[in-house]
């Protein structure tokens, strides 16, 4: 098309405009700030023409066409606000209101009411009514005001539908629904989740999942995209219901997994009241998962947030000043020899916190005993996982790949942003194969779902690897698919070029995982495929780059690298020789008994206190019965500046959106204060920027703090991690004696050592942690009711968990997620199950 | 029971697909075919069609629940539709309907306990010249009176 033809000239309200061809009248008007009322159109959704409010007059056209569905044409003469158009709009809007509870819209007292709402009076006086949580953010309200509707001339028809409150995170009051279809289109077109649809017709029309299922039962991901686009009060967040309109927004990086979504925090009166997806084409592209969308306010605003430092004194906990707390910490730390000190820091912390933490251990304490317990999440598979991280490709490759292989990945709740990319890829014709022992959300949509028993993923990958290496006679393992189908899938993978392999969390925790991941690595090499390991911790890559491990120095260098040590000594102006004696978070007793253990953003280890003096620095007090000797209140990610490095290796900014509660401080600041108190040089940072500058001098990829490059970079890690021995196990226990196979996985949705399910109401429902999942038929055969305590016995342990019926599990398999330091070495492990009578 | 098209229906389905640019466009005729094949559109049928046609089950339900001619409950062996629009109403369709309810002991939307008859009221059947009209399965019975109706029903096995 020639340049001239790319635009057309139209006349809107007697003004001439040049508009790109293919625009609708509404898009043209919006481009030039001409207001046309609408309730059903949305920039991310296809034109719908449902609400009819955007009707305009077009010369030469019969009736009034809807602006949102009529494309512009050369020479079109459009009038948007003629008396007749306005009058029809008002009529249409009144019809809407005849079915929409409208006391908040057309009340006689509205003007007066608004004026007096702000009056400060004593308790007991009602100033104005609050009917609708969307008051002040309701698009219907806005249109009513703009069109100036004063009264409704139609009979009022109240549908009297039950308000649906049974699902977590948001409620639904379809009495307020105007059937604009935004939520339906969002679910079907953008998220490709197809949970919502219109049901029935005429005045019985209602939006909802198929049949009479709840959203939970219908596979809803609780991404909240429908809630965000609802123009009325029909869909609203439970946690944010009466918070009203946000005053500020701050874009930051979500810290609930390694995808690193950009999120727009909603702020009111120095509190985060919500999180919305930010328009970011690099990572999440305007999408979020349930965690980022709904879990933040409850997590960071919890009533038990630590506000002041306190210490244990004569068995009591006594509030102390920061000055005293710093002095106490410095005193205790000063009496430690390097190997009598240990520091554990969460990889949920910012890169700057992580850098300062390892510098603190190495420079202030002269110790190499610093570790991130994220290593325990990867367990024995850690080294194999790091090898995959080195092959990492950006998420955007999924958009181009002709074939995608997913292993142990469930994108329903966590990483649903990746799930959207996968469904989009399928729509454009990519083949998606998923390997997962449990029925998961990809099982329905993927082209092939291969279902091995837990831990059997390796055999399938092994077959693929042999087949693609040219050994076409290799015999496939027995699975739910026929060997011919598996051969066909292997052939497809081999023939496609640019395959991407996604690695989820549910393949990392088997005893055989090191071998499984190694085979996966080989398969990726055979195929020339890119791998996307999706770390569960938002800053796992950052922790590797900052060297918060005994084995690693900043920059991903081995701590045995002499040259690197020399460089660091120069920058840090200290002499430092790291000692690697096998000490790490999985093996706290490897060296000398610890005098001080300093925990930053980590849960307390279970059992006996592992040190004489425990410093606990976090956002909540510990869940464990052990009381730390010194408790220091830290800032959450919404309250501190810094950077995160996501799973693709992108350095992304974290912004302080609100102030920390009480006297809480960012982790780096507390560490620097203690170091200064101890008289150590090199901790005179007054600002996170200065720390970032020091990091930038040492580590590639960190330059401008305020505008990080945000490029995906694959990782290079020198040397291998020491893997804590998981105990010795005899040969596989007898399957006859132990008829069930227990698949135990570490809790994945954790922030700073606290499971989201322990702090967020809705997360408790969807994640069901520390609960034994069991096939309902098995459970009934064992005479169990949902919620019954069940005793699980193996050759090595006995545990009790409540049972939950999970039809997605195959018979004979039970599954549980537990805190990572409570994992059992052999996994999966045959067990006996019986009802507990304790 | 596993819901699946017979060989013959599957062939018809393939012929239907030929007529449309995409699968989704073939949904309505396929639903008619399914109703013919299975008698009514159950959840299992929707699930089957969803897998067969690669269309989300929510979209199928959306369509099925919109159109009144898709039965979402099993009907009797003889599905009786009584026209209740203007011409038939003027010519006595109400008496016909009431006669049927008292004779069969069921209301509109219900099925007799033996599963033989089901009854619904419908809008215009397009045969106003011979009102009142009753449709039993695929056949029209025109110029109905209660007596004629009795005779017809008695002859049905």
PDB file of C-alpha atoms in Angstrom, chain A residues 147-295:
ATOM      1  CA  UNK A 147     -24.899  12.027  29.898  1.00  0.00           C
ATOM      2  CA  UNK A 148     -26.655  13.669  32.814  1.00  0.00           C
ATOM      3  CA  UNK A 149     -29.267  11.059  33.656  1.00  0.00           C
ATOM      4  CA  UNK A 150     -31.468  12.285  36.502  1.00  0.00           C
ATOM      5  CA  UNK A 151     -34.171   9.669  36.642  1.00  0.00           C
ATOM      6  CA  UNK A 152     -35.219   6.397  35.093  1.00  0.00           C
ATOM      7  CA  UNK A 153     -38.482   6.293  33.197  1.00  0.00           C
ATOM      8  CA  UNK A 154     -38.585   2.526  32.895  1.00  0.00           C
ATOM      9  CA  UNK A 155     -39.875   0.052  35.458  1.00  0.00           C
ATOM     10  CA  UNK A 156     -37.041  -1.257  37.622  1.00  0.00           C
ATOM     11  CA  UNK A 157     -36.280  -4.934  37.201  1.00  0.00           C
ATOM     12  CA  UNK A 158     -34.068  -6.339  39.902  1.00  0.00           C
ATOM     13  CA  UNK A 159     -32.744  -9.753  38.975  1.00  0.00           C
ATOM     14  CA  UNK A 160     -32.317 -10.825  42.575  1.00  0.00           C
ATOM     15  CA  UNK A 161     -29.424 -13.143  41.844  1.00  0.00           C
ATOM     16  CA  UNK A 162     -27.399 -14.602  44.654  1.00  0.00           C
ATOM     17  CA  UNK A 163     -24.085 -12.793  45.166  1.00  0.00           C
ATOM     18  CA  UNK A 164     -21.381 -15.363  44.439  1.00  0.00           C
ATOM     19  CA  UNK A 165     -18.794 -15.347  47.207  1.00  0.00           C
ATOM     20  CA  UNK A 166     -17.662 -18.951  47.191  1.00  0.00           C
ATOM     21  CA  UNK A 167     -14.467 -18.460  45.213  1.00  0.00           C
ATOM     22  CA  UNK A 168     -11.243 -17.005  46.583  1.00  0.00           C
ATOM     23  CA  UNK A 169      -9.934 -13.517  45.692  1.00  0.00           C
ATOM     24  CA  UNK A 170     -13.011 -11.955  44.127  1.00  0.00           C
ATOM     25  CA  UNK A 171     -16.770 -11.834  44.564  1.00  0.00           C
ATOM     26  CA  UNK A 172     -19.358 -11.587  41.829  1.00  0.00           C
ATOM     27  CA  UNK A 173     -22.636  -9.709  42.031  1.00  0.00           C
ATOM     28  CA  UNK A 174     -24.335 -10.278  38.688  1.00  0.00           C
ATOM     29  CA  UNK A 175     -27.197  -8.022  39.713  1.00  0.00           C
ATOM     30  CA  UNK A 176     -24.837  -5.218  38.721  1.00  0.00           C
ATOM     31  CA  UNK A 177     -23.762  -6.814  35.455  1.00  0.00           C
ATOM     32  CA  UNK A 178     -24.541  -4.913  32.282  1.00  0.00           C
ATOM     33  CA  UNK A 179     -23.456  -7.770  29.991  1.00  0.00           C
ATOM     34  CA  UNK A 180     -20.782  -5.732  28.272  1.00  0.00           C
ATOM     35  CA  UNK A 181     -18.893  -8.975  27.704  1.00  0.00           C
ATOM     36  CA  UNK A 182     -15.489  -7.535  28.556  1.00  0.00           C
ATOM     37  CA  UNK A 183     -14.738 -10.288  31.064  1.00  0.00           C
ATOM     38  CA  UNK A 184     -15.850 -12.957  28.602  1.00  0.00           C
ATOM     39  CA  UNK A 185     -13.703 -11.551  25.829  1.00  0.00           C
ATOM     40  CA  UNK A 186     -10.772 -11.099  28.206  1.00  0.00           C
ATOM     41  CA  UNK A 187     -10.997 -14.717  29.276  1.00  0.00           C
ATOM     42  CA  UNK A 188     -11.491 -16.054  25.758  1.00  0.00           C
ATOM     43  CA  UNK A 189      -9.408 -13.746  23.564  1.00  0.00           C
ATOM     44  CA  UNK A 190      -6.562 -12.502  25.693  1.00  0.00           C
ATOM     45  CA  UNK A 191      -6.024 -15.130  28.348  1.00  0.00           C
ATOM     46  CA  UNK A 192      -7.317 -17.913  26.060  1.00  0.00           C
ATOM     47  CA  UNK A 193      -8.533 -19.563  29.234  1.00  0.00           C
ATOM     48  CA  UNK A 194     -12.140 -19.988  28.142  1.00  0.00           C
ATOM     49  CA  UNK A 195     -13.526 -20.185  31.638  1.00  0.00           C
ATOM     50  CA  UNK A 196     -16.199 -17.528  31.200  1.00  0.00           C
ATOM     51  CA  UNK A 197     -19.009 -17.419  28.655  1.00  0.00           C
ATOM     52  CA  UNK A 198     -22.483 -16.005  28.298  1.00  0.00           C
ATOM     53  CA  UNK A 199     -25.175 -18.436  29.326  1.00  0.00           C
ATOM     54  CA  UNK A 200     -28.883 -18.363  28.443  1.00  0.00           C
ATOM     55  CA  UNK A 201     -30.315 -15.422  26.550  1.00  0.00           C
ATOM     56  CA  UNK A 202     -32.531 -12.399  26.753  1.00  0.00           C
ATOM     57  CA  UNK A 203     -33.066 -11.167  30.255  1.00  0.00           C
ATOM     58  CA  UNK A 204     -31.855 -14.451  31.672  1.00  0.00           C
ATOM     59  CA  UNK A 205     -28.407 -13.962  30.207  1.00  0.00           C
ATOM     60  CA  UNK A 206     -25.660 -14.394  32.756  1.00  0.00           C
ATOM     61  CA  UNK A 207     -21.891 -14.631  32.642  1.00  0.00           C
ATOM     62  CA  UNK A 208     -20.154 -17.575  34.243  1.00  0.00           C
ATOM     63  CA  UNK A 209     -18.299 -20.846  33.793  1.00  0.00           C
ATOM     64  CA  UNK A 210     -19.914 -23.830  32.112  1.00  0.00           C
ATOM     65  CA  UNK A 211     -22.724 -25.551  34.024  1.00  0.00           C
ATOM     66  CA  UNK A 212     -23.109 -24.513  37.623  1.00  0.00           C
ATOM     67  CA  UNK A 213     -19.458 -24.949  38.513  1.00  0.00           C
ATOM     68  CA  UNK A 214     -17.522 -22.553  40.708  1.00  0.00           C
ATOM     69  CA  UNK A 215     -14.556 -20.774  39.219  1.00  0.00           C
ATOM     70  CA  UNK A 216     -12.305 -22.987  41.291  1.00  0.00           C
ATOM     71  CA  UNK A 217     -13.797 -26.116  39.735  1.00  0.00           C
ATOM     72  CA  UNK A 218     -13.827 -24.751  36.219  1.00  0.00           C
ATOM     73  CA  UNK A 219     -10.075 -24.276  35.885  1.00  0.00           C
ATOM     74  CA  UNK A 220     -10.048 -20.515  36.478  1.00  0.00           C
ATOM     75  CA  UNK A 221      -6.515 -19.222  36.993  1.00  0.00           C
ATOM     76  CA  UNK A 222      -7.632 -16.277  39.146  1.00  0.00           C
ATOM     77  CA  UNK A 223      -5.491 -13.985  37.026  1.00  0.00           C
ATOM     78  CA  UNK A 224      -7.986 -11.213  37.727  1.00  0.00           C
ATOM     79  CA  UNK A 225      -7.972  -9.942  34.148  1.00  0.00           C
ATOM     80  CA  UNK A 226     -11.785 -10.043  34.166  1.00  0.00           C
ATOM     81  CA  UNK A 227     -11.907  -8.064  37.394  1.00  0.00           C
ATOM     82  CA  UNK A 228      -9.632  -5.394  35.942  1.00  0.00           C
ATOM     83  CA  UNK A 229     -11.828  -4.760  32.899  1.00  0.00           C
ATOM     84  CA  UNK A 230     -15.233  -4.901  34.607  1.00  0.00           C
ATOM     85  CA  UNK A 231     -16.769  -1.439  34.169  1.00  0.00           C
ATOM     86  CA  UNK A 232     -19.196  -1.912  37.062  1.00  0.00           C
ATOM     87  CA  UNK A 233     -19.143  -3.301  40.580  1.00  0.00           C
ATOM     88  CA  UNK A 234     -20.026  -6.803  39.400  1.00  0.00           C
ATOM     89  CA  UNK A 235     -16.540  -8.220  39.910  1.00  0.00           C
ATOM     90  CA  UNK A 236     -14.524  -6.934  42.813  1.00  0.00           C
ATOM     91  CA  UNK A 237     -11.531  -7.991  44.803  1.00  0.00           C
ATOM     92  CA  UNK A 238     -12.378  -9.299  48.229  1.00  0.00           C
ATOM     93  CA  UNK A 239      -9.264  -7.827  49.814  1.00  0.00           C
ATOM     94  CA  UNK A 240      -9.685  -4.435  48.226  1.00  0.00           C
ATOM     95  CA  UNK A 241     -13.433  -4.160  48.487  1.00  0.00           C
ATOM     96  CA  UNK A 242     -13.851  -0.963  50.443  1.00  0.00           C
ATOM     97  CA  UNK A 243     -10.443   0.564  49.852  1.00  0.00           C
ATOM     98  CA  UNK A 244     -11.779   2.930  47.209  1.00  0.00           C
ATOM     99  CA  UNK A 245      -9.754   4.680  44.560  1.00  0.00           C
ATOM    100  CA  UNK A 246      -5.963   4.476  44.513  1.00  0.00           C
ATOM    101  CA  UNK A 247      -4.122   7.768  44.843  1.00  0.00           C
ATOM    102  CA  UNK A 248      -0.832   6.708  43.300  1.00  0.00           C
ATOM    103  CA  UNK A 249       0.630   4.029  41.138  1.00  0.00           C
ATOM    104  CA  UNK A 250       4.156   2.697  41.132  1.00  0.00           C
ATOM    105  CA  UNK A 251       5.491   0.221  38.607  1.00  0.00           C
ATOM    106  CA  UNK A 252       7.833  -2.334  40.124  1.00  0.00           C
ATOM    107  CA  UNK A 253       8.946  -5.928  39.691  1.00  0.00           C
ATOM    108  CA  UNK A 254       6.870  -8.673  41.267  1.00  0.00           C
ATOM    109  CA  UNK A 255       8.801 -10.811  43.683  1.00  0.00           C
ATOM    110  CA  UNK A 256       6.816 -14.037  43.764  1.00  0.00           C
ATOM    111  CA  UNK A 257       8.705 -15.993  41.112  1.00  0.00           C
ATOM    112  CA  UNK A 258      11.525 -15.787  38.607  1.00  0.00           C
ATOM    113  CA  UNK A 259       9.377 -14.626  35.703  1.00  0.00           C
ATOM    114  CA  UNK A 260       9.802 -11.054  36.959  1.00  0.00           C
ATOM    115  CA  UNK A 261       6.499  -9.535  35.864  1.00  0.00           C
ATOM    116  CA  UNK A 262       6.171  -5.774  35.851  1.00  0.00           C
ATOM    117  CA  UNK A 263       3.421  -4.809  38.192  1.00  0.00           C
ATOM    118  CA  UNK A 264       1.699  -1.548  38.934  1.00  0.00           C
ATOM    119  CA  UNK A 265       1.197  -1.189  42.660  1.00  0.00           C
ATOM    120  CA  UNK A 266      -1.930   0.708  43.673  1.00  0.00           C
ATOM    121  CA  UNK A 267      -1.232   2.983  46.586  1.00  0.00           C
ATOM    122  CA  UNK A 268      -3.498   4.806  48.991  1.00  0.00           C
ATOM    123  CA  UNK A 269      -2.472   6.612  52.152  1.00  0.00           C
ATOM    124  CA  UNK A 270       0.994   5.019  52.135  1.00  0.00           C
ATOM    125  CA  UNK A 271      -0.444   1.519  51.837  1.00  0.00           C
ATOM    126  CA  UNK A 272      -0.353  -0.838  48.906  1.00  0.00           C
ATOM    127  CA  UNK A 273      -4.000  -1.685  48.225  1.00  0.00           C
ATOM    128  CA  UNK A 274      -3.573  -3.726  45.074  1.00  0.00           C
ATOM    129  CA  UNK A 275      -1.489  -4.801  42.142  1.00  0.00           C
ATOM    130  CA  UNK A 276      -2.358  -4.508  38.468  1.00  0.00           C
ATOM    131  CA  UNK A 277      -0.367  -5.748  35.487  1.00  0.00           C
ATOM    132  CA  UNK A 278       1.871  -3.128  33.905  1.00  0.00           C
ATOM    133  CA  UNK A 279       2.028  -2.771  30.154  1.00  0.00           C
ATOM    134  CA  UNK A 280       5.398  -4.312  29.579  1.00  0.00           C
ATOM    135  CA  UNK A 281       6.112  -5.938  26.236  1.00  0.00           C
ATOM    136  CA  UNK A 282       9.346  -7.523  27.483  1.00  0.00           C
ATOM    137  CA  UNK A 283       8.047  -9.867  30.123  1.00  0.00           C
ATOM    138  CA  UNK A 284       4.406 -10.105  31.092  1.00  0.00           C
ATOM    139  CA  UNK A 285       2.794  -8.020  28.406  1.00  0.00           C
ATOM    140  CA  UNK A 286      -0.066  -6.721  30.519  1.00  0.00           C
ATOM    141  CA  UNK A 287      -0.763 -10.065  32.207  1.00  0.00           C
ATOM    142  CA  UNK A 288      -0.273 -11.301  35.753  1.00  0.00           C
ATOM    143  CA  UNK A 289      -0.857 -14.468  37.701  1.00  0.00           C
ATOM    144  CA  UNK A 290      -2.948 -14.802  40.822  1.00  0.00           C
ATOM    145  CA  UNK A 291       0.016 -14.111  43.107  1.00  0.00           C
ATOM    146  CA  UNK A 292       0.977 -10.734  41.716  1.00  0.00           C
ATOM    147  CA  UNK A 293      -2.583  -9.711  41.033  1.00  0.00           C
ATOM    148  CA  UNK A 294      -4.178 -10.550  44.360  1.00  0.00           C
ATOM    149  CA  UNK A 295      -1.670 -11.595  47.017  1.00  0.00           C
TER     150      UNK A 295
END
